mmCIF file of C-alpha atoms in Angstrom:
data_model
loop_
_atom_site.group_PDB
_atom_site.id
_atom_site.type_symbol
_atom_site.label_atom_id
_atom_site.label_comp_id
_atom_site.label_asym_id
_atom_site.label_seq_id
_atom_site.Cartn_x
_atom_site.Cartn_y
_atom_site.Cartn_z
ATOM 1 C CA MET A 938 -18.339 13.041 -36.086
ATOM 2 C CA THR A 939 -19.549 9.494 -36.561
ATOM 3 C CA ALA A 940 -17.277 6.968 -38.212
ATOM 4 C CA ARG A 941 -16.910 3.259 -38.685
ATOM 5 C CA MET A 942 -14.797 1.654 -35.974
ATOM 6 C CA THR A 943 -11.240 1.107 -37.160
ATOM 7 C CA PRO A 944 -9.228 -2.063 -36.379
ATOM 8 C CA SER A 945 -7.161 -0.129 -33.852
ATOM 9 C CA ALA A 946 -10.332 1.036 -32.130
ATOM 10 C CA ARG A 947 -11.594 -2.513 -32.000
ATOM 11 C CA ASN A 948 -8.293 -3.553 -30.435
ATOM 12 C CA ARG A 949 -8.668 -0.813 -27.861
ATOM 13 C CA ASP A 950 -12.229 -1.966 -27.269
ATOM 14 C CA ALA A 951 -11.097 -5.515 -26.563
ATOM 15 C CA THR A 952 -8.327 -4.273 -24.274
ATOM 16 C CA ALA A 953 -10.740 -2.131 -22.317
ATOM 17 C CA ARG A 954 -13.207 -4.973 -21.980
ATOM 18 C CA GLY A 955 -10.417 -7.158 -20.647
ATOM 19 C CA GLY A 956 -9.445 -4.448 -18.199
ATOM 20 C CA ARG A 957 -13.029 -4.127 -17.048
ATOM 21 C CA THR A 958 -13.247 -7.866 -16.453
ATOM 22 C CA ALA A 959 -10.037 -7.786 -14.458
ATOM 23 C CA GLY A 960 -11.305 -4.846 -12.432
ATOM 24 C CA LYS A 961 -14.485 -6.683 -11.559
ATOM 25 C CA ARG A 962 -12.590 -9.801 -10.505
ATOM 26 C CA THR A 963 -10.478 -7.817 -8.075
ATOM 27 C CA GLY A 964 -13.550 -6.283 -6.481
ATOM 28 C CA GLY A 965 -13.946 -9.251 -4.111
ATOM 29 C CA GLU A 966 -16.354 -11.471 -6.069
ATOM 30 C CA ALA A 967 -16.411 -15.148 -5.158
ATOM 31 C CA ALA A 968 -14.488 -16.758 -7.973
ATOM 32 C CA THR A 969 -12.272 -19.742 -8.513
ATOM 33 C CA GLU A 970 -8.658 -19.093 -9.441
ATOM 34 C CA ALA A 971 -7.415 -20.723 -12.610
ATOM 35 C CA LEU A 972 -6.633 -24.323 -11.682
ATOM 36 C CA PRO A 973 -4.243 -26.598 -13.578
ATOM 37 C CA PRO A 974 -5.974 -29.435 -15.442
ATOM 38 C CA ALA A 975 -6.308 -32.695 -13.552
ATOM 39 C CA ARG A 976 -3.640 -35.221 -14.572
ATOM 40 C CA VAL A 977 -2.647 -38.728 -13.618
ATOM 41 C CA ALA A 978 0.570 -37.401 -12.071
ATOM 42 C CA PHE A 979 -0.331 -35.896 -8.697
ATOM 43 C CA GLU A 980 0.353 -32.156 -8.738
ATOM 44 C CA PRO A 981 0.317 -29.842 -5.686
ATOM 45 C CA GLN A 982 -3.248 -28.749 -6.398
ATOM 46 C CA THR A 983 -4.347 -32.409 -6.564
ATOM 47 C CA TRP A 984 -2.836 -33.090 -3.137
ATOM 48 C CA ARG A 985 -4.597 -29.992 -1.757
ATOM 49 C CA GLU A 986 -7.909 -31.261 -3.090
ATOM 50 C CA ILE A 987 -7.308 -34.738 -1.626
ATOM 51 C CA SER A 988 -6.432 -33.146 1.724
ATOM 52 C CA HIS A 989 -9.652 -31.145 1.603
ATOM 53 C CA LEU A 990 -11.709 -34.282 0.931
ATOM 54 C CA LEU A 991 -10.037 -36.185 3.773
ATOM 55 C CA LEU A 992 -10.603 -33.281 6.166
ATOM 56 C CA ASN A 993 -14.246 -33.160 5.172
ATOM 57 C CA LEU A 994 -15.215 -35.939 7.592
ATOM 58 C CA PRO A 995 -13.736 -34.564 10.851
ATOM 59 C CA MET A 996 -14.719 -30.985 9.988
ATOM 60 C CA GLY A 997 -18.146 -32.099 8.841
ATOM 61 C CA LEU A 998 -18.764 -34.145 11.992
ATOM 62 C CA LEU A 999 -17.703 -31.231 14.183
ATOM 63 C CA GLY A 1000 -19.911 -28.775 12.314
ATOM 64 C CA PHE A 1001 -22.909 -31.156 12.158
ATOM 65 C CA VAL A 1002 -22.813 -31.943 15.889
ATOM 66 C CA TYR A 1003 -22.381 -28.272 16.771
ATOM 67 C CA ALA A 1004 -25.243 -27.149 14.522
ATOM 68 C CA VAL A 1005 -27.686 -29.865 15.648
ATOM 69 C CA VAL A 1006 -26.941 -29.440 19.363
ATOM 70 C CA SER A 1007 -27.051 -25.622 19.220
ATOM 71 C CA LEU A 1008 -30.312 -25.500 17.283
ATOM 72 C CA ALA A 1009 -31.952 -28.287 19.275
ATOM 73 C CA VAL A 1010 -31.009 -26.893 22.681
ATOM 74 C CA GLY A 1011 -31.786 -23.299 21.733
ATOM 75 C CA ALA A 1012 -35.139 -24.169 20.137
ATOM 76 C CA GLY A 1013 -36.062 -26.623 22.888
ATOM 77 C CA LEU A 1014 -35.404 -24.105 25.645
ATOM 78 C CA SER A 1015 -36.914 -21.170 23.760
ATOM 79 C CA VAL A 1016 -39.942 -21.325 26.087
ATOM 80 C CA THR A 1017 -37.606 -20.426 28.955
ATOM 81 C CA ALA A 1018 -35.513 -17.335 29.577
ATOM 82 C CA VAL A 1019 -32.267 -18.991 28.492
ATOM 83 C CA GLY A 1020 -33.379 -20.524 25.183
ATOM 84 C CA LEU A 1021 -33.101 -17.530 22.873
ATOM 85 C CA PRO A 1022 -29.766 -16.309 24.333
ATOM 86 C CA LEU A 1023 -28.348 -19.833 23.843
ATOM 87 C CA LEU A 1024 -29.611 -19.893 20.262
ATOM 88 C CA ALA A 1025 -28.061 -16.463 19.636
ATOM 89 C CA LEU A 1026 -24.722 -17.664 21.016
ATOM 90 C CA GLY A 1027 -24.980 -20.779 18.851
ATOM 91 C CA LEU A 1028 -25.499 -18.695 15.704
ATOM 92 C CA LEU A 1029 -22.600 -16.464 16.693
ATOM 93 C CA GLY A 1030 -20.399 -19.560 17.033
ATOM 94 C CA GLY A 1031 -21.710 -20.773 13.680
ATOM 95 C CA ARG A 1032 -20.204 -17.641 12.168
ATOM 96 C CA ARG A 1033 -16.819 -18.733 13.506
ATOM 97 C CA LEU A 1034 -17.214 -22.174 11.953
ATOM 98 C CA GLY A 1035 -18.136 -20.476 8.673
ATOM 99 C CA SER A 1036 -14.907 -18.455 8.835
ATOM 100 C CA VAL A 1037 -12.924 -21.692 9.270
ATOM 101 C CA GLU A 1038 -14.668 -23.289 6.273
ATOM 102 C CA ARG A 1039 -14.082 -20.216 4.114
ATOM 103 C CA ALA A 1040 -10.399 -20.184 5.055
ATOM 104 C CA ARG A 1041 -10.134 -23.895 4.225
ATOM 105 C CA ALA A 1042 -11.789 -23.337 0.851
ATOM 106 C CA ARG A 1043 -9.471 -20.442 0.070
ATOM 107 C CA ARG A 1044 -6.376 -22.391 1.028
ATOM 108 C CA LEU A 1045 -7.134 -25.807 -0.448
ATOM 109 C CA LEU A 1046 -9.753 -25.225 -3.160
ATOM 110 C CA LYS A 1047 -8.504 -21.820 -4.386
ATOM 111 C CA VAL A 1048 -11.970 -20.286 -4.068
ATOM 112 C CA ARG A 1049 -12.031 -16.565 -3.364
ATOM 113 C CA VAL A 1050 -14.473 -16.079 -0.505
ATOM 114 C CA ASP A 1051 -14.509 -12.767 1.341
ATOM 115 C CA GLU A 1052 -15.383 -12.654 5.006
ATOM 116 C CA PRO A 1053 -18.778 -11.148 5.879
ATOM 117 C CA SER A 1054 -18.962 -7.899 7.772
ATOM 118 C CA ALA A 1055 -18.741 -8.142 11.545
ATOM 119 C CA LEU A 1056 -21.999 -7.871 13.454
ATOM 120 C CA PRO A 1057 -22.536 -4.425 15.060
ATOM 121 C CA LEU A 1058 -22.697 -5.634 18.671
ATOM 122 C CA ARG A 1059 -20.459 -3.290 20.646
ATOM 123 C CA GLY A 1060 -22.072 -0.510 22.609
ATOM 124 C CA ARG A 1061 -25.602 -1.862 22.231
ATOM 125 C CA PRO A 1062 -28.041 -3.209 24.846
ATOM 126 C CA TRP A 1063 -28.023 -6.963 25.377
ATOM 127 C CA TRP A 1064 -31.480 -7.461 23.860
ATOM 128 C CA THR A 1065 -30.419 -5.594 20.694
ATOM 129 C CA ARG A 1066 -27.309 -7.753 20.417
ATOM 130 C CA MET A 1067 -29.399 -10.914 20.865
ATOM 131 C CA ARG A 1068 -31.874 -9.830 18.190
ATOM 132 C CA THR A 1069 -29.004 -9.026 15.803
ATOM 133 C CA CYS A 1070 -27.556 -12.512 16.288
ATOM 134 C CA LEU A 1071 -30.938 -14.212 15.885
ATOM 135 C CA THR A 1072 -31.617 -12.398 12.595
ATOM 136 C CA ASP A 1073 -28.114 -12.845 11.206
ATOM 137 C CA PRO A 1074 -28.438 -14.492 7.748
ATOM 138 C CA VAL A 1075 -24.751 -15.476 7.726
ATOM 139 C CA GLY A 1076 -25.147 -17.528 10.900
ATOM 140 C CA TRP A 1077 -28.267 -19.308 9.643
ATOM 141 C CA ARG A 1078 -26.685 -20.115 6.287
ATOM 142 C CA THR A 1079 -23.637 -21.532 8.049
ATOM 143 C CA MET A 1080 -25.850 -23.781 10.192
ATOM 144 C CA LEU A 1081 -27.687 -24.969 7.083
ATOM 145 C CA TYR A 1082 -24.334 -25.623 5.391
ATOM 146 C CA GLN A 1083 -23.147 -27.768 8.310
ATOM 147 C CA VAL A 1084 -26.350 -29.850 8.341
ATOM 148 C CA VAL A 1085 -27.012 -30.494 4.650
ATOM 149 C CA ARG A 1086 -23.443 -31.458 3.772
ATOM 150 C CA MET A 1087 -23.132 -34.247 6.366
ATOM 151 C CA PRO A 1088 -24.070 -37.131 3.982
ATOM 152 C CA TRP A 1089 -21.814 -35.622 1.347
ATOM 153 C CA VAL A 1090 -18.709 -35.475 3.581
ATOM 154 C CA VAL A 1091 -19.136 -39.148 4.519
ATOM 155 C CA PHE A 1092 -19.408 -40.063 0.834
ATOM 156 C CA THR A 1093 -16.400 -37.975 -0.254
ATOM 157 C CA PHE A 1094 -14.219 -39.281 2.577
ATOM 158 C CA SER A 1095 -15.059 -42.888 1.649
ATOM 159 C CA VAL A 1096 -14.464 -42.410 -2.074
ATOM 160 C CA THR A 1097 -11.150 -40.615 -1.468
ATOM 161 C CA LEU A 1098 -9.946 -43.297 0.910
ATOM 162 C CA ILE A 1099 -10.828 -46.060 -1.567
ATOM 163 C CA GLY A 1100 -9.220 -44.055 -4.357
ATOM 164 C CA LEU A 1101 -5.941 -43.772 -2.503
ATOM 165 C CA VAL A 1102 -5.840 -47.567 -2.183
ATOM 166 C CA ALA A 1103 -7.398 -48.951 -5.365
ATOM 167 C CA LEU A 1104 -8.302 -46.134 -7.762
ATOM 168 C CA TRP A 1105 -5.204 -43.968 -7.641
ATOM 169 C CA PRO A 1106 -4.818 -43.676 -11.481
ATOM 170 C CA VAL A 1107 -8.166 -41.876 -11.687
ATOM 171 C CA LEU A 1108 -8.039 -40.246 -8.261
ATOM 172 C CA PRO A 1109 -7.009 -36.781 -9.578
ATOM 173 C CA PHE A 1110 -10.098 -36.686 -11.783
ATOM 174 C CA LEU A 1111 -12.334 -37.945 -8.959
ATOM 175 C CA ALA A 1112 -10.858 -35.362 -6.571
ATOM 176 C CA ARG A 1113 -11.464 -32.546 -9.048
ATOM 177 C CA ALA A 1114 -15.082 -33.627 -9.604
ATOM 178 C CA LEU A 1115 -15.819 -34.007 -5.886
ATOM 179 C CA THR A 1116 -14.180 -30.732 -4.897
ATOM 180 C CA ASN A 1117 -16.091 -28.907 -7.644
ATOM 181 C CA VAL A 1118 -19.260 -29.869 -5.773
ATOM 182 C CA ASP A 1119 -17.687 -28.523 -2.581
ATOM 183 C CA ARG A 1120 -16.871 -25.294 -4.367
ATOM 184 C CA MET A 1121 -20.488 -24.931 -5.448
ATOM 185 C CA MET A 1122 -21.702 -25.550 -1.897
ATOM 186 C CA VAL A 1123 -19.307 -22.951 -0.500
ATOM 187 C CA ARG A 1124 -20.452 -20.390 -3.070
ATOM 188 C CA GLY A 1125 -24.099 -21.254 -2.597
ATOM 189 C CA LEU A 1126 -24.289 -21.194 1.215
ATOM 190 C CA LEU A 1127 -21.287 -19.227 2.452
ATOM 191 C CA CYS A 1128 -21.009 -16.533 -0.227
ATOM 192 C CA PRO A 1129 -24.377 -15.052 -1.294
ATOM 193 C CA SER A 1130 -24.583 -12.486 1.475
ATOM 194 C CA ASP A 1131 -20.905 -11.569 1.011
ATOM 195 C CA GLU A 1132 -21.518 -10.336 -2.515
ATOM 196 C CA LEU A 1133 -24.469 -8.250 -1.374
ATOM 197 C CA GLU A 1134 -22.488 -6.803 1.519
ATOM 198 C CA ARG A 1135 -19.548 -6.065 -0.762
ATOM 199 C CA ARG A 1136 -21.834 -4.229 -3.159
ATOM 200 C CA ILE A 1137 -23.414 -2.271 -0.307
ATOM 201 C CA ALA A 1138 -19.942 -1.320 0.965
ATOM 202 C CA GLU A 1139 -18.953 -0.195 -2.529
ATOM 203 C CA LEU A 1140 -22.090 1.927 -2.872
ATOM 204 C CA GLU A 1141 -21.494 3.506 0.536
ATOM 205 C CA SER A 1142 -17.916 4.295 -0.432
ATOM 206 C CA ASP A 1143 -19.036 5.693 -3.801
ATOM 207 C CA ARG A 1144 -21.640 7.850 -2.104
ATOM 208 C CA GLY A 1145 -18.930 9.268 0.152
ATOM 209 C CA VAL A 1146 -16.762 10.039 -2.884
ATOM 210 C CA VAL A 1147 -19.652 11.805 -4.630
ATOM 211 C CA VAL A 1148 -20.447 13.876 -1.528
ATOM 212 C CA ASP A 1149 -16.784 14.830 -1.037
ATOM 213 C CA THR A 1150 -16.419 15.727 -4.707
ATOM 214 C CA ALA A 1151 -19.536 17.909 -4.667
ATOM 215 C CA ALA A 1152 -18.329 19.672 -1.513
ATOM 216 C CA ALA A 1153 -14.890 20.264 -3.055
ATOM 217 C CA ASP A 1154 -16.484 21.676 -6.224
ATOM 218 C CA LEU A 1155 -18.647 24.036 -4.195
ATOM 219 C CA ARG A 1156 -15.605 25.240 -2.238
ATOM 220 C CA ARG A 1157 -13.713 25.768 -5.501
ATOM 221 C CA ILE A 1158 -16.573 27.798 -7.012
ATOM 222 C CA GLU A 1159 -16.885 29.868 -3.826
ATOM 223 C CA ARG A 1160 -13.122 30.501 -3.774
ATOM 224 C CA ASP A 1161 -13.039 31.455 -7.458
ATOM 225 C CA LEU A 1162 -15.945 33.851 -7.038
ATOM 226 C CA HIS A 1163 -14.477 35.416 -3.885
ATOM 227 C CA ASP A 1164 -10.937 35.826 -5.207
ATOM 228 C CA GLY A 1165 -11.834 36.657 -8.803
ATOM 229 C CA ALA A 1166 -15.062 38.194 -10.043
ATOM 230 C CA GLN A 1167 -16.260 39.364 -6.610
ATOM 231 C CA ALA A 1168 -13.023 41.238 -5.900
ATOM 232 C CA ARG A 1169 -13.114 42.882 -9.317
ATOM 233 C CA LEU A 1170 -16.737 43.934 -8.870
ATOM 234 C CA VAL A 1171 -15.916 45.471 -5.482
ATOM 235 C CA ASN A 1172 -13.051 47.440 -7.031
ATOM 236 C CA LEU A 1173 -15.379 48.431 -9.869
ATOM 237 C CA ALA A 1174 -17.998 49.780 -7.430
ATOM 238 C CA MET A 1175 -15.352 51.750 -5.556
ATOM 239 C CA GLY A 1176 -13.928 53.161 -8.792
ATOM 240 C CA LEU A 1177 -17.328 54.215 -10.072
ATOM 241 C CA GLY A 1178 -18.060 55.888 -6.712
ATOM 242 C CA LEU A 1179 -14.857 57.923 -6.933
ATOM 243 C CA ALA A 1180 -15.606 58.796 -10.549
ATOM 244 C CA LYS A 1181 -19.077 60.020 -9.536
ATOM 245 C CA GLU A 1182 -17.522 62.364 -6.947
ATOM 246 C CA LYS A 1183 -15.052 63.810 -9.469
ATOM 247 C CA LEU A 1184 -17.563 64.055 -12.325
ATOM 248 C CA LEU A 1185 -18.302 67.768 -11.787
ATOM 249 C CA GLU A 1186 -14.990 69.087 -10.444
ATOM 250 C CA ASP A 1187 -12.612 67.042 -12.678
ATOM 251 C CA PRO A 1188 -14.411 65.556 -15.729
ATOM 252 C CA ASP A 1189 -11.194 64.335 -17.379
ATOM 253 C CA THR A 1190 -10.122 62.310 -14.342
ATOM 254 C CA ALA A 1191 -13.659 60.953 -13.981
ATOM 255 C CA ALA A 1192 -13.658 59.872 -17.641
ATOM 256 C CA ALA A 1193 -10.337 58.061 -17.159
ATOM 257 C CA MET A 1194 -11.700 56.286 -14.093
ATOM 258 C CA VAL A 1195 -14.839 55.240 -16.007
ATOM 259 C CA GLU A 1196 -12.621 53.902 -18.795
ATOM 260 C CA GLU A 1197 -10.633 51.893 -16.246
ATOM 261 C CA ALA A 1198 -13.892 50.592 -14.750
ATOM 262 C CA HIS A 1199 -14.992 49.516 -18.210
ATOM 263 C CA GLY A 1200 -11.855 47.404 -18.483
ATOM 264 C CA GLU A 1201 -12.549 45.882 -15.082
ATOM 265 C CA VAL A 1202 -16.063 44.934 -16.246
ATOM 266 C CA LYS A 1203 -14.624 43.102 -19.242
ATOM 267 C CA LEU A 1204 -12.181 41.192 -17.056
ATOM 268 C CA ALA A 1205 -14.931 40.266 -14.586
ATOM 269 C CA LEU A 1206 -17.130 39.020 -17.423
ATOM 270 C CA GLN A 1207 -14.280 36.906 -18.776
ATOM 271 C CA GLU A 1208 -13.652 35.399 -15.334
ATOM 272 C CA LEU A 1209 -17.358 34.609 -14.974
ATOM 273 C CA ARG A 1210 -17.327 32.928 -18.413
ATOM 274 C CA ASP A 1211 -14.304 30.840 -17.421
ATOM 275 C CA LEU A 1212 -16.014 29.898 -14.167
ATOM 276 C CA ALA A 1213 -19.201 28.903 -16.003
ATOM 277 C CA ARG A 1214 -17.131 26.836 -18.438
ATOM 278 C CA GLY A 1215 -15.574 25.047 -15.456
ATOM 279 C CA ILE A 1216 -19.034 24.264 -14.059
ATOM 280 C CA HIS A 1217 -20.569 23.111 -17.341
ATOM 281 C CA PRO A 1218 -19.530 24.487 -20.730
ATOM 282 C CA ALA A 1219 -22.277 25.740 -23.013
ATOM 283 C CA VAL A 1220 -20.768 24.035 -26.061
ATOM 284 C CA LEU A 1221 -21.158 20.652 -24.352
ATOM 285 C CA THR A 1222 -24.860 21.246 -23.725
ATOM 286 C CA ASP A 1223 -25.549 22.606 -27.209
ATOM 287 C CA ARG A 1224 -23.351 20.466 -29.477
ATOM 288 C CA GLY A 1225 -22.180 17.426 -27.518
ATOM 289 C CA LEU A 1226 -18.877 15.732 -26.779
ATOM 290 C CA ASP A 1227 -17.338 16.055 -30.242
ATOM 291 C CA ALA A 1228 -17.477 19.853 -30.317
ATOM 292 C CA ALA A 1229 -16.730 20.229 -26.600
ATOM 293 C CA LEU A 1230 -13.616 18.028 -26.755
ATOM 294 C CA SER A 1231 -12.445 19.818 -29.906
ATOM 295 C CA SER A 1232 -12.824 23.098 -28.009
ATOM 296 C CA VAL A 1233 -10.881 21.922 -24.973
ATOM 297 C CA ALA A 1234 -8.201 20.446 -27.253
ATOM 298 C CA THR A 1235 -7.471 23.903 -28.685
ATOM 299 C CA ARG A 1236 -6.435 25.073 -25.209
ATOM 300 C CA CYS A 1237 -3.818 22.317 -24.855
ATOM 301 C CA THR A 1238 -0.187 23.327 -25.345
ATOM 302 C CA VAL A 1239 0.441 20.521 -27.866
ATOM 303 C CA PRO A 1240 -1.456 19.572 -31.041
ATOM 304 C CA VAL A 1241 -4.322 17.202 -30.224
ATOM 305 C CA ARG A 1242 -6.182 14.913 -32.639
ATOM 306 C CA VAL A 1243 -9.809 14.271 -31.659
ATOM 307 C CA THR A 1244 -11.723 11.224 -32.961
ATOM 308 C CA THR A 1245 -15.260 10.421 -31.831
ATOM 309 C CA GLU A 1246 -17.289 7.408 -32.907
ATOM 310 C CA LEU A 1247 -20.668 7.924 -31.292
ATOM 311 C CA GLY A 1248 -23.986 7.346 -33.001
ATOM 312 C CA SER A 1249 -25.909 9.267 -30.355
ATOM 313 C CA ARG A 1250 -25.333 11.363 -27.254
ATOM 314 C CA PRO A 1251 -25.176 9.769 -23.784
ATOM 315 C CA ALA A 1252 -26.984 11.079 -20.734
ATOM 316 C CA ALA A 1253 -25.996 14.573 -19.664
ATOM 317 C CA ALA A 1254 -24.348 13.374 -16.427
ATOM 318 C CA ILE A 1255 -22.196 10.795 -18.249
ATOM 319 C CA GLU A 1256 -21.346 13.349 -20.938
ATOM 320 C CA GLY A 1257 -20.230 15.846 -18.299
ATOM 321 C CA ILE A 1258 -18.025 13.313 -16.501
ATOM 322 C CA ALA A 1259 -16.434 12.317 -19.812
ATOM 323 C CA TYR A 1260 -15.746 15.955 -20.717
ATOM 324 C CA PHE A 1261 -14.116 16.886 -17.411
ATOM 325 C CA THR A 1262 -12.096 13.659 -17.384
ATOM 326 C CA VAL A 1263 -10.585 14.450 -20.776
ATOM 327 C CA SER A 1264 -10.138 18.110 -19.803
ATOM 328 C CA GLU A 1265 -8.087 17.216 -16.717
ATOM 329 C CA LEU A 1266 -6.053 14.639 -18.636
ATOM 330 C CA LEU A 1267 -5.167 17.271 -21.248
ATOM 331 C CA GLN A 1268 -4.095 19.625 -18.454
ATOM 332 C CA ASN A 1269 -1.731 16.900 -17.251
ATOM 333 C CA VAL A 1270 -0.402 16.560 -20.797
ATOM 334 C CA SER A 1271 0.276 20.320 -20.918
ATOM 335 C CA LYS A 1272 1.894 20.515 -17.472
ATOM 336 C CA HIS A 1273 3.794 17.272 -16.983
ATOM 337 C CA SER A 1274 4.182 15.142 -20.104
ATOM 338 C CA ARG A 1275 6.682 17.175 -22.229
ATOM 339 C CA ALA A 1276 4.825 15.719 -25.214
ATOM 340 C CA THR A 1277 4.790 17.059 -28.758
ATOM 341 C CA ARG A 1278 1.444 15.571 -29.768
ATOM 342 C CA ALA A 1279 -1.584 13.907 -28.205
ATOM 343 C CA SER A 1280 -4.800 12.231 -29.281
ATOM 344 C CA ILE A 1281 -8.308 11.746 -27.915
ATOM 345 C CA ASP A 1282 -10.414 8.769 -28.979
ATOM 346 C CA VAL A 1283 -14.028 8.375 -27.898
ATOM 347 C CA TRP A 1284 -16.234 5.440 -28.853
ATOM 348 C CA ARG A 1285 -19.112 3.337 -27.629
ATOM 349 C CA SER A 1286 -18.939 -0.401 -27.004
ATOM 350 C CA GLU A 1287 -22.302 -1.980 -26.209
ATOM 351 C CA ASN A 1288 -23.416 -0.312 -22.980
ATOM 352 C CA ARG A 1289 -20.092 1.405 -22.182
ATOM 353 C CA LEU A 1290 -18.591 4.746 -23.185
ATOM 354 C CA LEU A 1291 -14.810 4.541 -23.640
ATOM 355 C CA LEU A 1292 -12.292 7.380 -23.676
ATOM 356 C CA GLN A 1293 -8.624 7.112 -24.480
ATOM 357 C CA VAL A 1294 -6.083 9.939 -24.186
ATOM 358 C CA THR A 1295 -2.605 9.214 -25.553
ATOM 359 C CA ASP A 1296 0.543 11.357 -25.668
ATOM 360 C CA ASN A 1297 4.155 10.771 -26.711
ATOM 361 C CA GLY A 1298 5.638 12.345 -23.595
ATOM 362 C CA ILE A 1299 8.138 11.072 -21.039
ATOM 363 C CA GLY A 1300 5.670 8.725 -19.292
ATOM 364 C CA GLY A 1301 5.907 7.757 -15.641
ATOM 365 C CA ALA A 1302 2.356 8.833 -14.766
ATOM 366 C CA THR A 1303 0.796 6.968 -11.831
ATOM 367 C CA LEU A 1304 -2.385 7.164 -9.807
ATOM 368 C CA ASP A 1305 -0.397 8.381 -6.783
ATOM 369 C CA GLY A 1306 1.828 10.833 -8.626
ATOM 370 C CA GLY A 1307 0.018 13.952 -7.486
ATOM 371 C CA THR A 1308 -1.398 14.780 -10.946
ATOM 372 C CA GLY A 1309 -5.070 14.431 -10.014
ATOM 373 C CA MET A 1310 -5.415 10.973 -11.558
ATOM 374 C CA ALA A 1311 -6.339 9.386 -8.235
ATOM 375 C CA GLY A 1312 -9.251 11.797 -7.986
ATOM 376 C CA LEU A 1313 -10.324 10.923 -11.522
ATOM 377 C CA ALA A 1314 -10.208 7.217 -10.685
ATOM 378 C CA GLU A 1315 -12.377 7.813 -7.607
ATOM 379 C CA ARG A 1316 -14.913 9.865 -9.567
ATOM 380 C CA LEU A 1317 -15.218 7.232 -12.282
ATOM 381 C CA GLY A 1318 -15.424 4.465 -9.706
ATOM 382 C CA ALA A 1319 -18.338 6.290 -8.057
ATOM 383 C CA VAL A 1320 -20.424 5.751 -11.219
ATOM 384 C CA ASP A 1321 -19.253 2.153 -11.863
ATOM 385 C CA GLY A 1322 -16.566 3.339 -14.245
ATOM 386 C CA LEU A 1323 -13.005 2.192 -14.822
ATOM 387 C CA PHE A 1324 -9.745 4.150 -15.025
ATOM 388 C CA VAL A 1325 -6.564 2.505 -16.347
ATOM 389 C CA VAL A 1326 -3.166 4.215 -16.696
ATOM 390 C CA ASP A 1327 -0.442 2.719 -18.913
ATOM 391 C CA SER A 1328 2.592 4.983 -18.672
ATOM 392 C CA PRO A 1329 5.989 3.266 -18.751
ATOM 393 C CA ALA A 1330 9.095 5.338 -18.112
ATOM 394 C CA GLY A 1331 10.057 7.032 -21.369
ATOM 395 C CA GLY A 1332 6.491 6.972 -22.667
ATOM 396 C CA PRO A 1333 4.134 6.901 -24.349
ATOM 397 C CA THR A 1334 1.281 7.396 -21.915
ATOM 398 C CA THR A 1335 -2.162 5.917 -22.583
ATOM 399 C CA VAL A 1336 -5.033 6.582 -20.197
ATOM 400 C CA THR A 1337 -8.260 4.654 -20.772
ATOM 401 C CA ALA A 1338 -11.465 5.647 -19.019
ATOM 402 C CA GLU A 1339 -14.688 3.696 -19.199
ATOM 403 C CA LEU A 1340 -18.143 4.878 -18.178
ATOM 404 C CA PRO A 1341 -21.543 3.187 -18.190
ATOM 405 C CA TRP A 1342 -23.636 4.267 -21.157
ATOM 406 C CA ARG A 1343 -27.040 5.705 -20.384
ATOM 407 C CA ASP A 1344 -29.261 6.952 -23.160
ATOM 408 C CA ARG A 1345 -30.144 10.605 -23.162
ATOM 409 C CA GLU A 1346 -33.694 11.393 -22.124
ATOM 410 C CA PRO A 1347 -35.635 13.065 -24.957
ATOM 411 C CA GLY A 1348 -36.443 16.706 -24.475
ATOM 412 C CA ARG A 1349 -33.767 17.284 -21.815
ATOM 413 C CA SER A 1350 -31.299 19.201 -24.038
ATOM 414 C CA PRO A 1351 -32.304 22.875 -24.285
ATOM 415 C CA SER A 1352 -31.825 24.708 -27.530
ATOM 416 C CA PRO A 1353 -29.519 27.740 -27.672
ATOM 417 C CA ALA A 1354 -32.572 30.068 -27.801
ATOM 418 C CA GLN A 1355 -34.030 28.402 -24.723
ATOM 419 C CA ARG A 1356 -30.725 28.683 -22.899
ATOM 420 C CA ARG A 1357 -30.519 32.430 -23.703
ATOM 421 C CA ARG A 1358 -34.036 32.923 -22.353
#
């Protein structure tokens, strides 16, 4: 069903957007922590910024001399056998200086800067290690950072020193302005590759989760077929073989065995239907999330209210993830919550699909409580989704899941007649 978004849904929408923002911030992005406003009275953060500006000169001189000497010597001797190895060692040392600058920015400027990934040098030939160092973008950016900021560190040191003597009433504001430039330089020259590497690491981790999930699903399907329908079909074949042998000498016994085999066929068909529903239910393909969630809600042990506010259907993959997420959450409600009622709310907010399952049970649900929620969080994270559990002791429990919205490709949904063919 399609309905106008209620005020409560809009509140949920805002809460979920806030949760998504918080989730992104904790993913390792370079960001500045909330700083107190600059005031005339010197606060701890002001003293940290002044310390950073005063340390700029000695640290800047050290970095500038190191970068110039390393690059000049390495480039000058590059026509000899020792030039390129010296340049590679210089870039490797530049990485160490970059780590010191990032640590100083984190400690004094409150800038979140993750460390870049270590270079893969162990176990490789010396020429491969040298080439890796020479093509290391982190090392080159650090060298550039040390060179271009030299005039700036002299200027900031001088202004800070004069401010401590003659301009102390406005020094907090000067320190904040000067360190903001330092923050931009750290983000611009020491952070760009970190964000890319972080994203690559996330994608590699997500790919591993997807592969593990697919392998687990295949094992589950194989186990269900082997222990369920396959075993029944084997018994059915054996029963029909015995009935065939007794057909002439004992027709009544053969008829009873055929009747028993008929019952086994019905049970095998039901197990195959349940297995197919676990892979991908037909009602989801034919009628969408609203009907599919209403169907799965009828199998819950408590009354469930279903509300959907979707103007169109999302992509089949997103729709399937949403369905199985809600299905597993309702199983947790039936098994663990001791609830008397539950609700499912589904709505779209811009380019996100949001699901919320609420129950009035005893609460206490966590991602590490052994109820499968950790697996759900991993599956949603693999598609850039978000999974938030709010379950205080005593209840109620509210689980919010968020998925990226992708429009459904036209012509991809088969009709019921096509599916039967």
